[in-house]
Short mmCIF file of C-alpha atoms in Angstrom, two decimals:
data_model
loop_
_atom_site.label_atom_id
_atom_site.label_comp_id
_atom_site.label_asym_id
_atom_site.label_seq_id
_atom_site.Cartn_x
_atom_site.Cartn_y
_atom_site.Cartn_z
CA MET S 1 144.02 29.59 108.61
CA THR S 2 141.43 27.09 107.38
CA LEU S 3 138.18 28.84 106.46
CA ARG S 4 135.54 28.50 109.13
CA LYS S 5 131.90 29.22 108.23
CA THR S 6 130.61 29.83 111.74
CA LYS S 7 131.61 33.23 113.08
CA ILE S 8 133.05 33.96 116.55
CA VAL S 9 131.88 36.92 118.60
CA ALA S 10 134.21 37.81 121.50
CA THR S 11 133.31 40.10 124.41
CA LEU S 12 135.98 42.63 125.31
CA GLY S 13 137.00 43.23 128.92
CA PRO S 14 140.07 43.36 131.18
CA SER S 15 141.49 40.14 129.67
CA SER S 16 141.22 41.33 126.06
CA THR S 17 141.74 45.08 125.92
CA SER S 18 145.48 45.28 125.25
CA GLU S 19 146.40 45.85 121.64
CA GLU S 20 148.64 42.76 121.70
CA MET S 21 145.84 40.47 122.88
CA LEU S 22 143.29 41.99 120.48
CA ALA S 23 145.65 41.37 117.59
CA ARG S 24 146.13 37.78 118.69
CA LEU S 25 142.39 37.18 119.12
CA ILE S 26 141.58 38.61 115.66
CA THR S 27 144.35 36.56 114.08
CA ALA S 28 143.00 33.45 115.90
CA GLY S 29 139.61 33.94 114.31
CA VAL S 30 137.46 36.55 116.09
CA ASN S 31 135.08 38.04 113.54
CA VAL S 32 133.04 40.42 115.68
CA VAL S 33 133.85 42.07 119.02
CA ARG S 34 131.13 42.73 121.59
CA LEU S 35 131.17 45.86 123.73
CA ASN S 36 129.08 45.12 126.84
CA PHE S 37 127.38 48.34 127.87
CA SER S 38 126.57 46.89 131.28
CA HIS S 39 130.15 47.85 132.13
CA GLY S 40 132.35 50.85 131.35
CA ASN S 41 131.53 54.31 130.09
CA ALA S 42 131.04 55.95 126.71
CA GLU S 43 134.63 57.09 126.36
CA GLU S 44 135.98 53.61 127.08
CA HIS S 45 133.68 51.99 124.53
CA ILE S 46 134.51 54.53 121.83
CA LYS S 47 138.26 54.08 122.46
CA ARG S 48 138.01 50.30 122.34
CA ALA S 49 136.12 50.35 119.02
CA GLU S 50 138.76 52.65 117.54
CA ILE S 51 141.60 50.35 118.66
CA VAL S 52 139.86 47.27 117.29
CA ARG S 53 139.31 48.89 113.90
CA ASN S 54 142.89 50.13 113.70
CA ILE S 55 144.21 46.65 114.44
CA ALA S 56 141.78 45.10 111.91
CA VAL S 57 143.08 47.45 109.22
CA LYS S 58 146.68 46.56 110.06
CA LEU S 59 145.91 42.85 109.91
CA GLY S 60 143.84 43.18 106.74
CA ARG S 61 140.85 41.46 108.40
CA PRO S 62 137.36 42.95 108.57
CA VAL S 63 135.99 42.95 112.11
CA GLY S 64 132.48 43.95 113.12
CA VAL S 65 131.56 45.83 116.33
CA LEU S 66 128.49 44.80 118.35
CA CYS S 67 127.22 47.09 121.09
CA ASP S 68 125.15 45.20 123.66
CA LEU S 69 122.76 47.42 125.69
CA GLN S 70 122.28 46.61 129.36
CA GLY S 71 118.50 46.65 129.32
CA PRO S 72 116.22 46.54 132.34
CA LYS S 73 118.19 44.04 134.39
CA ILE S 74 116.21 43.84 137.63
CA ARG S 75 118.70 43.68 140.48
CA ILE S 76 118.96 43.71 144.25
CA GLY S 77 120.92 46.52 145.90
CA ARG S 78 124.12 46.33 147.92
CA PHE S 79 124.98 44.72 151.21
CA GLU S 80 126.82 46.43 154.08
CA LEU S 81 129.42 43.61 154.07
CA GLY S 82 129.27 42.96 150.30
CA LYS S 83 127.57 39.57 150.55
CA ILE S 84 125.59 37.23 152.81
CA THR S 85 124.91 33.49 153.00
CA LEU S 86 121.30 32.29 152.90
CA LYS S 87 120.13 28.86 154.02
CA THR S 88 117.04 26.92 152.96
CA GLY S 89 114.12 28.00 155.16
CA ASP S 90 115.49 31.47 155.96
CA ILE S 91 113.07 34.39 155.85
CA PHE S 92 114.40 37.20 153.66
CA ILE S 93 112.92 40.55 152.64
CA LEU S 94 113.38 42.39 149.34
CA ASP S 95 112.72 46.00 150.39
CA ALA S 96 112.47 48.83 147.87
CA ASP S 97 113.16 51.34 150.66
CA CYS S 98 116.27 49.63 152.04
CA GLU S 99 119.54 51.51 151.34
CA LEU S 100 122.11 48.95 152.55
CA GLY S 101 121.33 45.26 153.02
CA ASP S 102 122.15 42.76 155.73
CA GLN S 103 121.38 39.12 156.63
CA TYR S 104 117.63 39.84 156.77
CA HIS S 105 116.86 42.23 153.90
CA VAL S 106 118.27 44.05 150.88
CA GLY S 107 117.23 46.88 148.63
CA LEU S 108 115.94 46.82 145.05
CA ASP S 109 117.19 48.77 142.05
CA TYR S 110 113.79 48.17 140.40
CA LYS S 111 111.47 49.92 142.80
CA ALA S 112 108.28 48.74 141.09
CA LEU S 113 108.93 45.05 141.81
CA PRO S 114 106.64 44.84 144.89
CA GLN S 115 103.71 46.03 142.73
CA GLU S 116 104.35 43.36 140.07
CA VAL S 117 104.59 40.16 142.10
CA VAL S 118 102.05 38.07 143.99
CA GLU S 119 101.98 35.65 146.89
CA ASN S 120 103.48 32.19 146.17
CA ALA S 121 105.37 33.34 143.07
CA ILE S 122 108.92 32.10 142.72
CA LEU S 123 111.83 34.55 142.45
CA LEU S 124 115.18 33.42 141.06
CA LEU S 125 118.28 35.39 142.05
CA ASP S 126 121.79 35.31 140.60
CA ASP S 127 120.80 33.44 137.44
CA GLY S 128 118.75 30.93 139.41
CA ARG S 129 121.45 29.98 141.92
CA ILE S 130 119.16 31.14 144.74
CA THR S 131 115.38 30.65 144.74
CA MET S 132 112.76 32.20 146.99
CA GLN S 133 109.01 31.87 147.33
CA ILE S 134 106.98 34.98 148.15
CA ASN S 135 105.04 34.65 151.41
CA ARG S 136 103.44 38.07 151.28
CA VAL S 137 103.82 41.55 149.83
CA LYS S 138 103.50 44.42 152.31
CA GLY S 139 103.82 47.93 150.85
CA ASN S 140 107.31 48.15 149.33
CA GLN S 141 108.46 44.94 150.94
CA ILE S 142 108.45 41.40 149.50
CA HIS S 143 108.63 38.80 152.27
CA CYS S 144 110.15 35.54 151.04
CA VAL S 145 111.19 32.09 152.28
CA VAL S 146 114.44 30.76 150.82
CA LEU S 147 113.90 27.52 148.87
CA SER S 148 117.48 27.12 147.69
CA GLY S 149 120.25 29.04 149.45
CA GLY S 150 123.80 30.07 148.85
CA VAL S 151 126.02 33.15 148.79
CA LEU S 152 124.22 36.31 147.65
CA SER S 153 126.34 39.34 146.81
CA ASN S 154 125.80 42.91 145.62
CA ASN S 155 123.64 43.77 142.62
CA LYS S 156 122.67 40.25 141.58
CA GLY S 157 119.82 39.91 139.09
CA ILE S 158 116.25 38.88 139.85
CA ASN S 159 113.96 36.89 137.54
CA LEU S 160 110.30 35.91 138.03
CA GLN S 161 109.78 32.25 137.21
CA GLY S 162 107.60 32.14 134.10
CA GLY S 163 108.25 35.78 133.30
CA GLY S 164 105.76 38.62 133.51
CA LEU S 165 107.72 41.60 134.82
CA SER S 166 106.78 44.78 132.96
CA ALA S 167 110.05 46.72 132.90
CA ASP S 168 110.53 48.53 129.60
CA ALA S 169 113.13 46.96 127.31
CA LEU S 170 114.84 50.29 126.65
CA THR S 171 115.80 52.17 129.82
CA LYS S 172 116.94 55.77 130.06
CA LYS S 173 120.52 54.47 130.15
CA ASP S 174 119.92 52.41 127.01
CA ARG S 175 118.65 55.43 125.14
CA GLU S 176 121.86 57.32 125.96
CA ASP S 177 123.94 54.26 125.11
CA ILE S 178 122.33 54.09 121.70
CA LYS S 179 123.79 57.54 121.01
CA THR S 180 127.21 56.26 122.10
CA ALA S 181 126.86 53.21 119.85
CA VAL S 182 126.02 55.45 116.90
CA ALA S 183 128.96 57.70 117.72
CA LEU S 184 131.42 54.84 117.57
CA ASP S 185 129.80 53.61 114.33
CA ALA S 186 128.47 50.29 115.67
CA ASP S 187 127.71 47.66 113.07
CA TYR S 188 125.22 45.88 115.35
CA ILE S 189 123.25 47.01 118.40
CA ALA S 190 121.77 44.31 120.64
CA ILE S 191 118.55 45.01 122.57
CA SER S 192 118.30 43.25 125.91
CA PHE S 193 114.98 41.76 127.18
CA PRO S 194 112.62 42.80 124.36
CA LYS S 195 109.07 41.54 125.02
CA SER S 196 107.62 42.24 121.57
CA ALA S 197 108.35 43.47 118.09
CA LEU S 198 107.43 46.98 119.25
CA ASP S 199 110.54 47.09 121.44
CA VAL S 200 112.72 46.23 118.44
CA GLU S 201 110.99 48.79 116.21
CA LEU S 202 111.49 51.48 118.92
CA ALA S 203 115.18 50.69 119.10
CA ARG S 204 115.53 50.95 115.33
CA THR S 205 113.74 54.31 115.35
CA LEU S 206 116.08 55.62 118.06
CA VAL S 207 119.14 54.42 116.17
CA ARG S 208 117.99 56.05 112.94
CA LYS S 209 117.07 59.27 114.80
CA ALA S 210 120.60 59.40 116.16
CA GLY S 211 121.95 59.09 112.64
CA GLY S 212 123.04 55.45 112.86
CA THR S 213 122.69 52.55 110.39
CA ALA S 214 123.49 49.70 112.77
CA SER S 215 121.58 46.43 112.36
CA ILE S 216 119.33 45.52 115.30
CA ILE S 217 119.79 42.27 117.27
CA ALA S 218 116.96 41.13 119.54
CA LYS S 219 118.19 39.15 122.53
CA ILE S 220 115.64 36.46 123.30
CA GLU S 221 115.79 36.14 127.07
CA ARG S 222 112.25 36.75 128.34
CA ALA S 223 109.48 34.18 128.54
CA GLU S 224 107.13 36.73 126.91
CA ALA S 225 109.41 36.96 123.86
CA ILE S 226 108.80 33.32 123.05
CA ALA S 227 105.08 33.98 122.53
CA ASP S 228 105.87 36.77 120.05
CA LEU S 229 108.95 35.17 118.54
CA GLU S 230 107.95 35.24 114.86
CA ALA S 231 107.10 38.96 115.01
CA ILE S 232 110.28 39.79 116.93
CA ILE S 233 112.41 37.95 114.35
CA ASP S 234 110.59 39.71 111.53
CA ALA S 235 111.26 43.15 113.11
CA SER S 236 114.97 42.38 113.73
CA ASP S 237 118.02 41.96 111.58
CA ALA S 238 119.27 39.22 113.86
CA ILE S 239 118.43 37.48 117.09
CA MET S 240 120.59 36.23 119.95
CA VAL S 241 119.70 33.02 121.76
CA ALA S 242 120.57 34.44 125.22
CA ARG S 243 120.38 31.25 127.17
CA GLY S 244 121.19 32.63 130.62
CA ASP S 245 118.16 34.73 131.62
CA LEU S 246 115.96 32.74 129.25
CA GLY S 247 116.81 29.51 131.05
CA VAL S 248 116.03 31.11 134.41
CA GLU S 249 112.57 32.22 133.23
CA VAL S 250 111.42 29.20 131.22
CA GLY S 251 113.47 26.49 132.96
CA ASP S 252 116.79 25.03 131.85
CA ALA S 253 115.25 21.91 130.31
CA ALA S 254 113.29 23.99 127.80
CA VAL S 255 116.30 25.87 126.44
CA PRO S 256 117.86 23.32 124.07
CA GLY S 257 114.61 22.81 122.17
CA LEU S 258 113.96 26.59 122.06
CA GLN S 259 117.50 27.15 120.77
CA LYS S 260 116.89 24.81 117.86
CA ARG S 261 113.50 26.35 117.13
CA MET S 262 114.91 29.89 117.21
CA ILE S 263 117.76 29.06 114.87
CA ARG S 264 115.43 27.33 112.49
CA MET S 265 112.94 30.25 112.50
CA ALA S 266 115.63 32.91 112.04
CA ARG S 267 117.16 31.10 109.10
CA ALA S 268 113.73 30.61 107.50
CA GLN S 269 113.14 34.38 107.74
CA ASN S 270 116.61 35.15 106.31
CA LYS S 271 117.76 36.65 109.61
CA LEU S 272 121.05 36.16 111.41
CA VAL S 273 121.28 34.22 114.69
CA ILE S 274 123.88 34.21 117.44
CA THR S 275 124.03 31.48 120.12
CA ALA S 276 125.30 32.82 123.43
CA THR S 277 125.93 32.19 127.12
CA GLN S 278 128.34 29.72 128.77
CA MET S 279 129.58 28.31 125.46
CA MET S 280 133.02 27.64 126.98
CA GLU S 281 132.33 28.63 130.62
CA SER S 282 134.97 26.36 132.18
CA MET S 283 137.65 28.03 130.08
CA ILE S 284 137.35 31.14 132.27
CA THR S 285 139.74 29.27 134.61
CA SER S 286 140.85 26.26 132.51
CA PRO S 287 142.97 26.12 129.32
CA ILE S 288 140.85 23.29 127.88
CA PRO S 289 137.06 22.97 127.52
CA THR S 290 134.89 20.20 128.94
CA ARG S 291 133.46 17.54 126.63
CA ALA S 292 129.99 18.94 127.31
CA GLU S 293 131.07 22.42 126.12
CA VAL S 294 132.62 21.00 123.00
CA SER S 295 129.31 19.26 122.25
CA ASP S 296 127.35 22.38 123.02
CA VAL S 297 129.35 24.49 120.53
CA ALA S 298 129.25 21.74 117.95
CA ASN S 299 125.49 21.31 118.25
CA ALA S 300 124.92 25.06 117.73
CA VAL S 301 127.02 24.82 114.58
CA LEU S 302 125.06 21.76 113.41
CA ASP S 303 121.84 23.63 114.08
CA GLY S 304 123.00 26.30 111.62
CA THR S 305 123.81 29.21 113.92
CA ASP S 306 125.62 32.08 112.22
CA ALA S 307 127.81 32.73 115.20
CA VAL S 308 128.72 31.62 118.70
CA MET S 309 129.40 34.28 121.33
CA LEU S 310 131.94 34.22 124.12
CA SER S 311 131.29 36.40 127.18
CA ALA S 312 133.36 36.18 130.39
CA GLU S 313 135.59 33.66 128.63
CA THR S 314 137.28 36.46 126.64
CA ALA S 315 136.27 39.45 128.77
CA SER S 316 137.66 38.41 132.13
CA GLY S 317 138.84 34.83 131.78
CA GLN S 318 142.38 33.58 132.18
CA TYR S 319 142.56 31.97 128.74
CA PRO S 320 140.91 34.24 126.15
CA LEU S 321 143.17 33.18 123.26
CA GLU S 322 142.90 29.48 124.01
CA THR S 323 139.09 29.82 124.17
CA VAL S 324 138.88 31.37 120.71
CA GLN S 325 141.24 28.70 119.35
CA ALA S 326 139.06 25.97 120.89
CA VAL S 327 135.87 27.36 119.36
CA HIS S 328 137.55 27.64 115.95
CA ARG S 329 138.75 24.03 116.20
CA VAL S 330 135.36 22.65 117.30
CA ALA S 331 133.39 24.62 114.71
CA LEU S 332 135.63 23.40 111.88
CA GLU S 333 135.06 19.78 112.85
CA ALA S 334 131.28 20.24 113.28
CA GLU S 335 130.98 21.90 109.89
CA LYS S 336 132.27 18.74 108.25
CA GLU S 337 129.11 17.00 109.43
CA TYR S 338 126.71 19.80 108.61
CA LEU S 339 123.93 18.75 106.21
CA SER S 340 123.10 21.35 103.60
CA TYR S 341 119.56 21.64 102.35
CA HIS S 342 119.86 23.31 98.95
CA HIS S 343 117.06 25.71 98.18
CA ALA S 344 117.48 25.13 94.52
CA GLU S 345 116.66 21.47 94.86
CA LYS S 346 113.34 22.15 96.59
CA LEU S 347 111.30 22.23 93.44
CA ASP S 348 108.07 23.25 95.16
CA GLN S 349 109.62 26.38 96.66
CA VAL S 350 108.33 29.74 95.42
CA PHE S 351 110.77 32.61 95.35
CA VAL S 352 109.50 36.15 95.89
CA LYS S 353 112.71 38.04 95.09
CA THR S 354 115.04 37.77 92.11
CA ASP S 355 118.21 37.76 94.23
CA GLU S 356 116.83 34.92 96.37
CA ALA S 357 116.13 32.83 93.28
CA LEU S 358 119.55 33.64 91.87
CA ALA S 359 121.19 32.60 95.14
CA ALA S 360 119.43 29.27 95.00
CA ALA S 361 120.51 28.85 91.37
CA ALA S 362 124.10 29.66 92.32
CA ILE S 363 124.09 27.07 95.14
CA TYR S 364 122.63 24.42 92.79
CA THR S 365 125.21 25.18 90.14
CA ALA S 366 128.08 25.29 92.60
CA HIS S 367 127.13 21.86 93.94
CA HIS S 368 126.77 20.13 90.60
CA LEU S 369 129.59 21.90 88.74
CA LYS S 370 132.05 21.56 91.65
CA VAL S 371 133.20 25.12 91.54
CA LYS S 372 135.91 26.42 93.92
CA ALA S 373 134.02 29.48 95.20
CA ILE S 374 131.16 31.91 94.77
CA ALA S 375 131.99 35.60 94.47
CA ALA S 376 129.17 38.10 94.98
CA LEU S 377 129.57 41.72 93.86
CA THR S 378 127.37 43.53 96.36
CA GLN S 379 126.80 47.10 97.50
CA SER S 380 124.58 46.44 100.50
CA GLY S 381 125.53 42.89 101.34
CA ASN S 382 122.06 41.50 100.63
CA ALA S 383 123.25 39.23 97.84
CA ALA S 384 125.79 37.54 100.16
CA GLN S 385 123.10 37.14 102.83
CA TRP S 386 120.86 35.18 100.50
CA LEU S 387 123.80 33.00 99.48
CA SER S 388 124.62 32.37 103.14
CA ARG S 389 121.07 31.27 103.88
CA ALA S 390 121.05 28.88 100.89
CA ASP S 391 123.86 26.84 102.58
CA ALA S 392 126.69 26.96 100.09
CA GLU S 393 129.23 24.15 100.38
CA VAL S 394 131.92 26.44 98.93
CA PRO S 395 133.16 29.74 100.34
CA ILE S 396 131.17 32.88 99.53
CA TYR S 397 133.41 35.87 98.89
CA ALA S 398 131.46 39.12 99.22
CA LEU S 399 133.18 41.85 97.19
CA SER S 400 131.93 45.27 98.14
CA PRO S 401 133.22 48.86 97.86
CA ASP S 402 131.27 49.73 101.02
CA LYS S 403 133.26 49.22 104.24
CA TYR S 404 130.03 49.30 106.31
CA ALA S 405 128.56 46.46 104.29
CA ARG S 406 131.81 44.49 104.65
CA ARG S 407 131.83 44.92 108.42
CA LYS S 408 128.23 43.75 108.74
CA LEU S 409 128.98 40.68 106.64
CA THR S 410 131.50 39.55 109.29
CA LEU S 411 128.52 37.99 111.16
CA HIS S 412 127.12 36.02 108.21
CA ARG S 413 127.81 32.32 108.20
CA GLY S 414 130.06 31.19 105.34
CA VAL S 415 130.63 34.70 104.00
CA TYR S 416 134.07 36.30 103.74
CA PRO S 417 134.06 40.03 102.82
CA TYR S 418 136.79 41.73 100.74
CA PRO S 419 137.12 45.28 99.39
CA ILE S 420 136.75 46.09 95.74
CA GLU S 421 137.24 49.52 94.15
CA GLN S 422 134.45 49.40 91.58
CA ALA S 423 135.64 52.80 90.31
CA SER S 424 134.63 51.87 86.79
CA LYS S 425 131.12 50.95 85.80
CA ASN S 426 132.39 48.98 82.82
CA ARG S 427 131.13 45.44 83.21
CA ASP S 428 134.18 43.62 81.87
CA GLU S 429 136.60 45.75 83.89
CA ILE S 430 134.71 45.14 87.16
CA LEU S 431 134.50 41.39 86.53
CA MET S 432 138.20 41.40 85.84
CA GLU S 433 138.80 43.22 89.13
CA MET S 434 136.70 40.66 90.98
CA GLU S 435 138.91 37.91 89.56
CA GLN S 436 142.10 39.81 90.51
CA VAL S 437 140.86 40.35 94.10
CA LEU S 438 140.34 36.62 94.55
CA LEU S 439 143.79 35.87 93.09
CA ARG S 440 145.48 38.49 95.31
CA GLN S 441 143.86 37.03 98.40
CA ARG S 442 145.05 33.58 97.28
CA VAL S 443 141.62 32.09 97.81
CA VAL S 444 141.51 30.77 94.20
CA SER S 445 144.13 29.64 91.71
CA VAL S 446 144.47 29.87 87.93
CA GLY S 447 142.24 27.24 86.37
CA ASP S 448 139.64 27.16 89.19
CA LEU S 449 135.96 27.43 88.30
CA VAL S 450 134.22 30.29 90.12
CA LEU S 451 130.65 31.62 90.05
CA LEU S 452 130.20 35.36 89.94
CA THR S 453 126.92 37.00 90.93
CA PHE S 454 126.14 40.66 90.32
CA GLY S 455 123.41 43.05 89.29
CA GLU S 456 123.10 44.67 85.90
CA PRO S 457 123.38 47.41 84.94
CA ILE S 458 126.47 47.55 87.16
CA GLY S 459 126.82 50.67 89.26
CA HIS S 460 123.04 51.04 89.75
CA PRO S 461 121.46 50.07 93.07
CA GLY S 462 119.18 47.09 92.90
CA GLY S 463 118.99 43.34 93.31
CA THR S 464 121.36 40.76 91.95
CA ASN S 465 120.13 39.40 88.60
CA THR S 466 123.15 37.85 86.84
CA LEU S 467 125.11 34.63 87.34
CA LYS S 468 128.32 34.04 85.41
CA ILE S 469 130.62 30.98 85.43
CA ILE S 470 134.33 31.73 84.81
CA LYS S 471 137.57 29.85 84.83
CA ILE S 472 140.19 31.88 86.68
CA GLY S 473 142.99 33.10 84.43
CA GLU S 474 141.28 32.73 81.09
CA HIS S 475 140.72 36.46 80.70
CA SER S 476 143.27 37.81 83.17
CA LYS S 477 145.66 40.48 82.07
CA ASP S 478 149.33 40.31 83.07
#
């Protein structure tokens, strides 16, 4: 398969849980699987993660596992008949005390909602498909007039236009789910609806307290998060541009500009970024994407996103494999047009860390010397992350003895992790092994120029401080 820099995150569900389909999806290019904790139980998630990792080992492909917490999704309750149809002008009541809804009212999972809204505010239900204006609030009842009607079914979400609801980002369920994520050895844990950096820091504390080392992803989907975006990115390891709920709160027209800003800010802070929601929505029921979806995926790639995420397309859609193949195809074409801005050529830039400066030097050298690849010997994965952010035009092969570091690197744009033994601390032996790994994987050939980056003394933790240019085969042993 042609190397693709942009990574693909695929959500698992009924359409993608069989071992046969998982193997086909991973072979087609899935780099990270998403376990959606809004559905299923702990045992199911643990079993799915185990199956994915077993298949990944058999296929010889590293695959990361992302656990996505449900968060404080504010929802209506259930209807006696499962759903109703609302028309513009209808009066409808959201009632915290209602147990089973009908044509005139429905219950609330979030009982505090009547205390958090005011007259004339706009509520958006079912991702904005139905809108209501609040006429009055009476006790635990919110009396509304329907502005835009449609079919409303059980447990649909509620958003307040402009944001402002105070529900905590980490619910009691989320706190238990963090323990499950740690138990299945999650590589990434995504926090839903954080309002500030404090929510991200609390999640990290809970993960560490449970004994986990997962990286933390902040899903940007609240209007309040935009105001604290820089601090949230700084507190996170990655962000997710969660365009569904975000679009409902800030308005759909604002989302494309915010997407570009968030990708730009995350990259500037050396953090990962995933672009998500409706990337290939039509492929839930169609074997081919629309032209608009193709452009959407391509634009995210051109913006510099590390990954694009598929949700219902692979979880419950009719064409999960075709969807992954389509994203792979579109990303490859978009990457041909991607403009790299080489850090090393920005002469006024000041580097704070040695490994950042070395990454920039490697990118500059790779560009002007026309090398075939960059190989980074890394224990933690940090060296490869800096190289990824510096926009290498050539593949970055991250060679690490740490399987956890390799799995986390599956989300980094342009980085391809491979195992290395590093049993010896002898410099020449380890460099020879790096060369042999690249040859065994058939990613380079004898005579190719390759850049090696590593830290000396080898075997001691610390930053990358050495750059070496080699010609493959010159020092190889038969």
